Short mmCIF file of C-alpha atoms in Angstrom, two decimals:
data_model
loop_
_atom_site.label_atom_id
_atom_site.label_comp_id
_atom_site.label_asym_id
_atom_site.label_seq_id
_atom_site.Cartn_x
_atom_site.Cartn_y
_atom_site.Cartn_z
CA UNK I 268 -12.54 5.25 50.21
CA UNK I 269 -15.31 2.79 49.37
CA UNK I 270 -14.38 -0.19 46.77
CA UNK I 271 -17.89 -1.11 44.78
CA UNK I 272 -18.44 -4.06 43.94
CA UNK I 273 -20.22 -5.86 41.46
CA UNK I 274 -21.79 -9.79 42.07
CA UNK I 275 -21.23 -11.78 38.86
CA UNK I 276 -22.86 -15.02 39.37
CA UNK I 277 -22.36 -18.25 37.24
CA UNK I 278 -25.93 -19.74 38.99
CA UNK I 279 -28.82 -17.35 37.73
CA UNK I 280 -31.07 -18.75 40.69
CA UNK I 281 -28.47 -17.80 43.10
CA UNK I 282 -28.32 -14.03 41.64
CA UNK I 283 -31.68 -13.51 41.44
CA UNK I 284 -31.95 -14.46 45.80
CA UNK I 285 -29.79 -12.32 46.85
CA UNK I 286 -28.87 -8.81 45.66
CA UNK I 287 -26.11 -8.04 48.09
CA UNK I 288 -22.60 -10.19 47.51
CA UNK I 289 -22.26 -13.69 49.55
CA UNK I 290 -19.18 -12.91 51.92
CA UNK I 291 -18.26 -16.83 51.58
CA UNK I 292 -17.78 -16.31 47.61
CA UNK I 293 -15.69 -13.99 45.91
CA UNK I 294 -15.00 -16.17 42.57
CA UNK I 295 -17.79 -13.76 40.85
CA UNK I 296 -16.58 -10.46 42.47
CA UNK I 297 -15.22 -7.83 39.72
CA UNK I 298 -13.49 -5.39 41.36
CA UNK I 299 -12.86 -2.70 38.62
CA UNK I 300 -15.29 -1.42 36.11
CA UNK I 301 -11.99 -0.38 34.28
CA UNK I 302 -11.08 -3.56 33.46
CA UNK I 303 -14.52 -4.76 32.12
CA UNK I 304 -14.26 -1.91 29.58
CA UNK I 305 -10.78 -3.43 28.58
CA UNK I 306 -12.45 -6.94 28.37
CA UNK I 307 -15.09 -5.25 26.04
CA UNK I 308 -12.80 -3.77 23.64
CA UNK I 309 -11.00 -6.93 23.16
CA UNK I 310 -13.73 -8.63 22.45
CA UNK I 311 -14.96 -6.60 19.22
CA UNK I 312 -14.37 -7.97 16.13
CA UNK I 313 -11.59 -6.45 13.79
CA UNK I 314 -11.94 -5.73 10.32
CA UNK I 315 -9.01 -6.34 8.06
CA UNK I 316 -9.28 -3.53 5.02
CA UNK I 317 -9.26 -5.63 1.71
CA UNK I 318 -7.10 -4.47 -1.39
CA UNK I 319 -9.70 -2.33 -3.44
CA UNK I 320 -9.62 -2.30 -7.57
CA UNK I 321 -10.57 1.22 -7.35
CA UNK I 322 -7.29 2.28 -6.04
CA UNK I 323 -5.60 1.55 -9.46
CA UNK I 324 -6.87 4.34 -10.74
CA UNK I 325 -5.53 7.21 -8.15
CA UNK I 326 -2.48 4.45 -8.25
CA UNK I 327 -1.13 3.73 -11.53
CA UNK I 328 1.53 1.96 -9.66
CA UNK I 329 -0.51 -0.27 -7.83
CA UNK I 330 -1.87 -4.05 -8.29
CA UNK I 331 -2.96 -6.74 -6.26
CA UNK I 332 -0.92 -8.31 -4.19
CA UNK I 333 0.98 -11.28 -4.87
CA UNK I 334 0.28 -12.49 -0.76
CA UNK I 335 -3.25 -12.21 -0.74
CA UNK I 336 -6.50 -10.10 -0.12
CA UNK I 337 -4.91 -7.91 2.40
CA UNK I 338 -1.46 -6.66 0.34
CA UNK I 339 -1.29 -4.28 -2.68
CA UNK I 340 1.59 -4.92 -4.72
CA UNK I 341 4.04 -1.78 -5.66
CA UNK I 342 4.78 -2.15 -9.36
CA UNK I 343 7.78 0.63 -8.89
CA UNK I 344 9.37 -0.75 -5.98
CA UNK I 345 8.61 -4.60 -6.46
CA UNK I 346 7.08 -4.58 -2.97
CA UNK I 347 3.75 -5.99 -1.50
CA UNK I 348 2.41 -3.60 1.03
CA UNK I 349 0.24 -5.03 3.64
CA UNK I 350 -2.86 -2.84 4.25
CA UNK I 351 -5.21 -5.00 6.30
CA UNK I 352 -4.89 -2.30 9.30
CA UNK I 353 -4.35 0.91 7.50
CA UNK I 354 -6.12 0.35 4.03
CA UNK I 355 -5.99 3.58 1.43
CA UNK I 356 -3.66 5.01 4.32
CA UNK I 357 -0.66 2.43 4.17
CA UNK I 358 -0.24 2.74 0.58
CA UNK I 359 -0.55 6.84 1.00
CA UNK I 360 2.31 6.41 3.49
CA UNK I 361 4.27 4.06 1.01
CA UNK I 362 4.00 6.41 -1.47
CA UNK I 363 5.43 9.08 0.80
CA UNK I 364 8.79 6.28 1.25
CA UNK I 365 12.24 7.76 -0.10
CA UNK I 366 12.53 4.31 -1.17
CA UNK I 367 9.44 4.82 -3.97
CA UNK I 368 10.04 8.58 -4.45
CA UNK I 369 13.40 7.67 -5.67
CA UNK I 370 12.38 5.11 -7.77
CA UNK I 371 9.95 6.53 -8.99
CA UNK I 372 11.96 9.50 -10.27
CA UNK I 373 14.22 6.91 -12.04
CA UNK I 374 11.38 5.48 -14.23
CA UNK I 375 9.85 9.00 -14.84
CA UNK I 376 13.31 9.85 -16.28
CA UNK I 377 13.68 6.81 -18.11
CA UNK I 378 10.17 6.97 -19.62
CA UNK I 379 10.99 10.85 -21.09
CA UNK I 380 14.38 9.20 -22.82
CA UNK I 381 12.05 6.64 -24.12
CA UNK I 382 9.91 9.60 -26.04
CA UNK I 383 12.55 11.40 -27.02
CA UNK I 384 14.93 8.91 -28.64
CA UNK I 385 12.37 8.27 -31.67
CA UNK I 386 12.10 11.43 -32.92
CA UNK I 387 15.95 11.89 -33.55
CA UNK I 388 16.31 7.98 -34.84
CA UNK I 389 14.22 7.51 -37.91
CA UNK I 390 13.77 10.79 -39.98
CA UNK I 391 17.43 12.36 -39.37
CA UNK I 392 19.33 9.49 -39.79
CA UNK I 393 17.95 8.24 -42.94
CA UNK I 394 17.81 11.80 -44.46
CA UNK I 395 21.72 12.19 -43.63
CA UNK I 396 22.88 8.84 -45.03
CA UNK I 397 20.61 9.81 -48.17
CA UNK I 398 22.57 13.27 -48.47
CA UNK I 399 26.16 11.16 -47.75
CA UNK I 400 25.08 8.58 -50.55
CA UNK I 401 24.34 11.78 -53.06
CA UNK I 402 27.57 13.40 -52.23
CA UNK I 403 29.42 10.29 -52.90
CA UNK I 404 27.81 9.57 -56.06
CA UNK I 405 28.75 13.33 -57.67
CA UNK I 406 32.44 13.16 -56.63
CA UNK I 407 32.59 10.18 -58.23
CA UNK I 408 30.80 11.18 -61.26
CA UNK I 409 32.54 14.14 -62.08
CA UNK I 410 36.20 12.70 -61.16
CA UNK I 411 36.49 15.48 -58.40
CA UNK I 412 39.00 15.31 -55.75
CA UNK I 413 38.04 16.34 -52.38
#
């Protein structure tokens, strides 16, 4: 099986001469066109995913992170998530965490005991000690014994 090979020259004069590869030099001999393909993927610039204020509002647990540009902080779990590889997808997959589900669940509960609690406070207690106070007063009025 034939090898091909490619002549990469540092000198441009001594390129343009010849088209076949010098036998003497093999410094500018690539063997595999595999690895130039490797070579050229490294080389491409990456793009680190920035944290977004648009998020906040699919996220109403989300904020900017407290580590910079490239974390989103969790306001439920007290956690920066980095999403400089990942972006909208790392904080999807946070979200998905039995870590956050469960806390999560734990301030949804707490938030309904929140609503709840004023609406037996206020009007039922002060309309009991009012009827307590009444009841009082007449017994002691009319001398009765109870």
């Amino acid at each position: 099986m034939k090898r091909f090979f490619e002549v990469v020259s540092k000198d441009p004069q001594r390129a343009s001469s010849s088209s076949e590869p010098d036998s003497e030099s093999t410094e500018g001999i690539n063997e595999s066109p595999e690895k130039d393909k490797e070579c050229e993927k490294s080389k491409k610039q990456k793009y680190e995913q920035k944290y977004v204020k648009y998020w906040e509002s699919e996220f109403k647990w989300l904020s900017e992170g407290t580590k910079g540009c490239h974390y989103a902080f969790c306001k439920v779990c007290s956690v920066d998530v980095y999403i400089g590889k990942m972006g909208k997808s790392a904080i999807k997959s946070h979200a998905n965490t039995q870590i956050h589900t469960k806390n999560a669940g734990t301030i949804s509960l707490n938030l309904v005991q929140q609503n709840i609690e004023p609406l037996f406070s206020s009007a039922s207690k002060t309309a009991v000690i009012d009827a307590e106070i009444m009841m009082a007063v007449f017994v002691a009025e009319h001398n009765l014994a109870f």
